[in-house]
């Protein structure tokens, strides 16, 4: 059990695993725009974590 603000960012890691699973198991090919969207999601996750850590101190 944890607060939503702690669990929600971990949910976005699912995007990375889905990308890897689709590529290696099903041979899916992603477009530039798909990869850009994934990069934005992961980048937002990293910025969110860094912002929260900075505000704790």
mmCIF file with all atom_site columns, C-alpha atoms in Angstrom:
data_model
loop_
_atom_site.group_PDB
_atom_site.id
_atom_site.type_symbol
_atom_site.label_atom_id
_atom_site.label_alt_id
_atom_site.label_comp_id
_atom_site.label_asym_id
_atom_site.label_entity_id
_atom_site.label_seq_id
_atom_site.pdbx_PDB_ins_code
_atom_site.Cartn_x
_atom_site.Cartn_y
_atom_site.Cartn_z
_atom_site.occupancy
_atom_site.B_iso_or_equiv
_atom_site.pdbx_formal_charge
_atom_site.auth_seq_id
_atom_site.auth_comp_id
_atom_site.auth_asym_id
_atom_site.auth_atom_id
_atom_site.pdbx_PDB_model_num
ATOM 1  C CA . UNK A 1 1  ? 0.000  0.000   0.000   1.00 0.00 ? 1  UNK A CA 1
ATOM 2  C CA . UNK A 1 2  ? 1.329  3.381   -1.011  1.00 0.00 ? 2  UNK A CA 1
ATOM 3  C CA . UNK A 1 3  ? 0.041  6.776   -2.004  1.00 0.00 ? 3  UNK A CA 1
ATOM 4  C CA . UNK A 1 4  ? -1.017 7.402   -5.572  1.00 0.00 ? 4  UNK A CA 1
ATOM 5  C CA . UNK A 1 5  ? 1.804  9.873   -6.128  1.00 0.00 ? 5  UNK A CA 1
ATOM 6  C CA . UNK A 1 6  ? 4.315  7.114   -5.409  1.00 0.00 ? 6  UNK A CA 1
ATOM 7  C CA . UNK A 1 7  ? 2.661  4.370   -7.460  1.00 0.00 ? 7  UNK A CA 1
ATOM 8  C CA . UNK A 1 8  ? 1.527  6.325   -10.547 1.00 0.00 ? 8  UNK A CA 1
ATOM 9  C CA . UNK A 1 9  ? 5.021  7.022   -11.950 1.00 0.00 ? 9  UNK A CA 1
ATOM 10 C CA . UNK A 1 10 ? 5.829  3.312   -11.814 1.00 0.00 ? 10 UNK A CA 1
ATOM 11 C CA . UNK A 1 11 ? 2.824  2.634   -14.022 1.00 0.00 ? 11 UNK A CA 1
ATOM 12 C CA . UNK A 1 12 ? 4.488  4.516   -16.872 1.00 0.00 ? 12 UNK A CA 1
ATOM 13 C CA . UNK A 1 13 ? 7.411  2.104   -16.879 1.00 0.00 ? 13 UNK A CA 1
ATOM 14 C CA . UNK A 1 14 ? 4.912  -0.263  -18.488 1.00 0.00 ? 14 UNK A CA 1
ATOM 15 C CA . UNK A 1 15 ? 5.409  1.713   -21.714 1.00 0.00 ? 15 UNK A CA 1
ATOM 16 C CA . UNK A 1 16 ? 9.066  0.680   -21.878 1.00 0.00 ? 16 UNK A CA 1
ATOM 17 C CA . UNK A 1 17 ? 8.323  -2.978  -21.241 1.00 0.00 ? 17 UNK A CA 1
ATOM 18 C CA . UNK A 1 18 ? 5.517  -2.952  -23.810 1.00 0.00 ? 18 UNK A CA 1
ATOM 19 C CA . UNK A 1 19 ? 7.899  -1.491  -26.392 1.00 0.00 ? 19 UNK A CA 1
ATOM 20 C CA . UNK A 1 20 ? 10.519 -4.147  -25.720 1.00 0.00 ? 20 UNK A CA 1
ATOM 21 C CA . UNK A 1 21 ? 7.981  -6.971  -25.652 1.00 0.00 ? 21 UNK A CA 1
ATOM 22 C CA . UNK A 1 22 ? 6.382  -5.858  -28.925 1.00 0.00 ? 22 UNK A CA 1
ATOM 23 C CA . UNK A 1 23 ? 9.725  -5.439  -30.666 1.00 0.00 ? 23 UNK A CA 1
ATOM 24 C CA . UNK A 1 24 ? 11.405 -8.663  -29.633 1.00 0.00 ? 24 UNK A CA 1
ATOM 25 C CA . UNK A 1 25 ? 8.444  -11.044 -29.395 1.00 0.00 ? 25 UNK A CA 1
ATOM 26 C CA . UNK A 1 26 ? 6.133  -9.801  -32.158 1.00 0.00 ? 26 UNK A CA 1
ATOM 27 C CA . UNK A 1 27 ? 8.622  -7.995  -34.397 1.00 0.00 ? 27 UNK A CA 1
ATOM 28 C CA . UNK A 1 28 ? 6.704  -4.721  -34.319 1.00 0.00 ? 28 UNK A CA 1
ATOM 29 C CA . UNK A 1 29 ? 8.235  -1.680  -35.963 1.00 0.00 ? 29 UNK A CA 1
ATOM 30 C CA . UNK A 1 30 ? 7.625  1.711   -34.392 1.00 0.00 ? 30 UNK A CA 1
ATOM 31 C CA . UNK A 1 31 ? 7.494  5.005   -36.253 1.00 0.00 ? 31 UNK A CA 1
ATOM 32 C CA . UNK A 1 32 ? 9.459  8.079   -35.321 1.00 0.00 ? 32 UNK A CA 1
ATOM 33 C CA . UNK A 1 33 ? 6.331  9.640   -33.810 1.00 0.00 ? 33 UNK A CA 1
ATOM 34 C CA . UNK A 1 34 ? 5.665  6.583   -31.649 1.00 0.00 ? 34 UNK A CA 1
ATOM 35 C CA . UNK A 1 35 ? 9.223  6.621   -30.340 1.00 0.00 ? 35 UNK A CA 1
ATOM 36 C CA . UNK A 1 36 ? 9.020  10.371  -29.743 1.00 0.00 ? 36 UNK A CA 1
ATOM 37 C CA . UNK A 1 37 ? 5.839  9.909   -27.725 1.00 0.00 ? 37 UNK A CA 1
ATOM 38 C CA . UNK A 1 38 ? 7.434  7.173   -25.656 1.00 0.00 ? 38 UNK A CA 1
ATOM 39 C CA . UNK A 1 39 ? 10.492 9.373   -25.067 1.00 0.00 ? 39 UNK A CA 1
ATOM 40 C CA . UNK A 1 40 ? 8.249  12.225  -23.902 1.00 0.00 ? 40 UNK A CA 1
ATOM 41 C CA . UNK A 1 41 ? 6.437  9.950   -21.459 1.00 0.00 ? 41 UNK A CA 1
ATOM 42 C CA . UNK A 1 42 ? 9.670  8.573   -20.015 1.00 0.00 ? 42 UNK A CA 1
ATOM 43 C CA . UNK A 1 43 ? 11.212 12.064  -19.920 1.00 0.00 ? 43 UNK A CA 1
ATOM 44 C CA . UNK A 1 44 ? 8.196  13.400  -18.051 1.00 0.00 ? 44 UNK A CA 1
ATOM 45 C CA . UNK A 1 45 ? 8.472  10.533  -15.585 1.00 0.00 ? 45 UNK A CA 1
ATOM 46 C CA . UNK A 1 46 ? 12.134 11.308  -14.929 1.00 0.00 ? 46 UNK A CA 1
ATOM 47 C CA . UNK A 1 47 ? 11.441 15.026  -14.507 1.00 0.00 ? 47 UNK A CA 1
ATOM 48 C CA . UNK A 1 48 ? 8.563  14.258  -12.144 1.00 0.00 ? 48 UNK A CA 1
ATOM 49 C CA . UNK A 1 49 ? 10.760 12.059  -9.954  1.00 0.00 ? 49 UNK A CA 1
ATOM 50 C CA . UNK A 1 50 ? 13.579 14.630  -9.893  1.00 0.00 ? 50 UNK A CA 1
ATOM 51 C CA . UNK A 1 51 ? 11.131 17.438  -9.023  1.00 0.00 ? 51 UNK A CA 1
ATOM 52 C CA . UNK A 1 52 ? 9.649  15.476  -6.140  1.00 0.00 ? 52 UNK A CA 1
ATOM 53 C CA . UNK A 1 53 ? 13.086 14.580  -4.792  1.00 0.00 ? 53 UNK A CA 1
ATOM 54 C CA . UNK A 1 54 ? 14.185 18.208  -4.986  1.00 0.00 ? 54 UNK A CA 1
ATOM 55 C CA . UNK A 1 55 ? 11.131 19.404  -3.071  1.00 0.00 ? 55 UNK A CA 1
ATOM 56 C CA . UNK A 1 56 ? 11.659 16.850  -0.280  1.00 0.00 ? 56 UNK A CA 1
ATOM 57 C CA . UNK A 1 57 ? 15.035 18.358  0.629   1.00 0.00 ? 57 UNK A CA 1
#
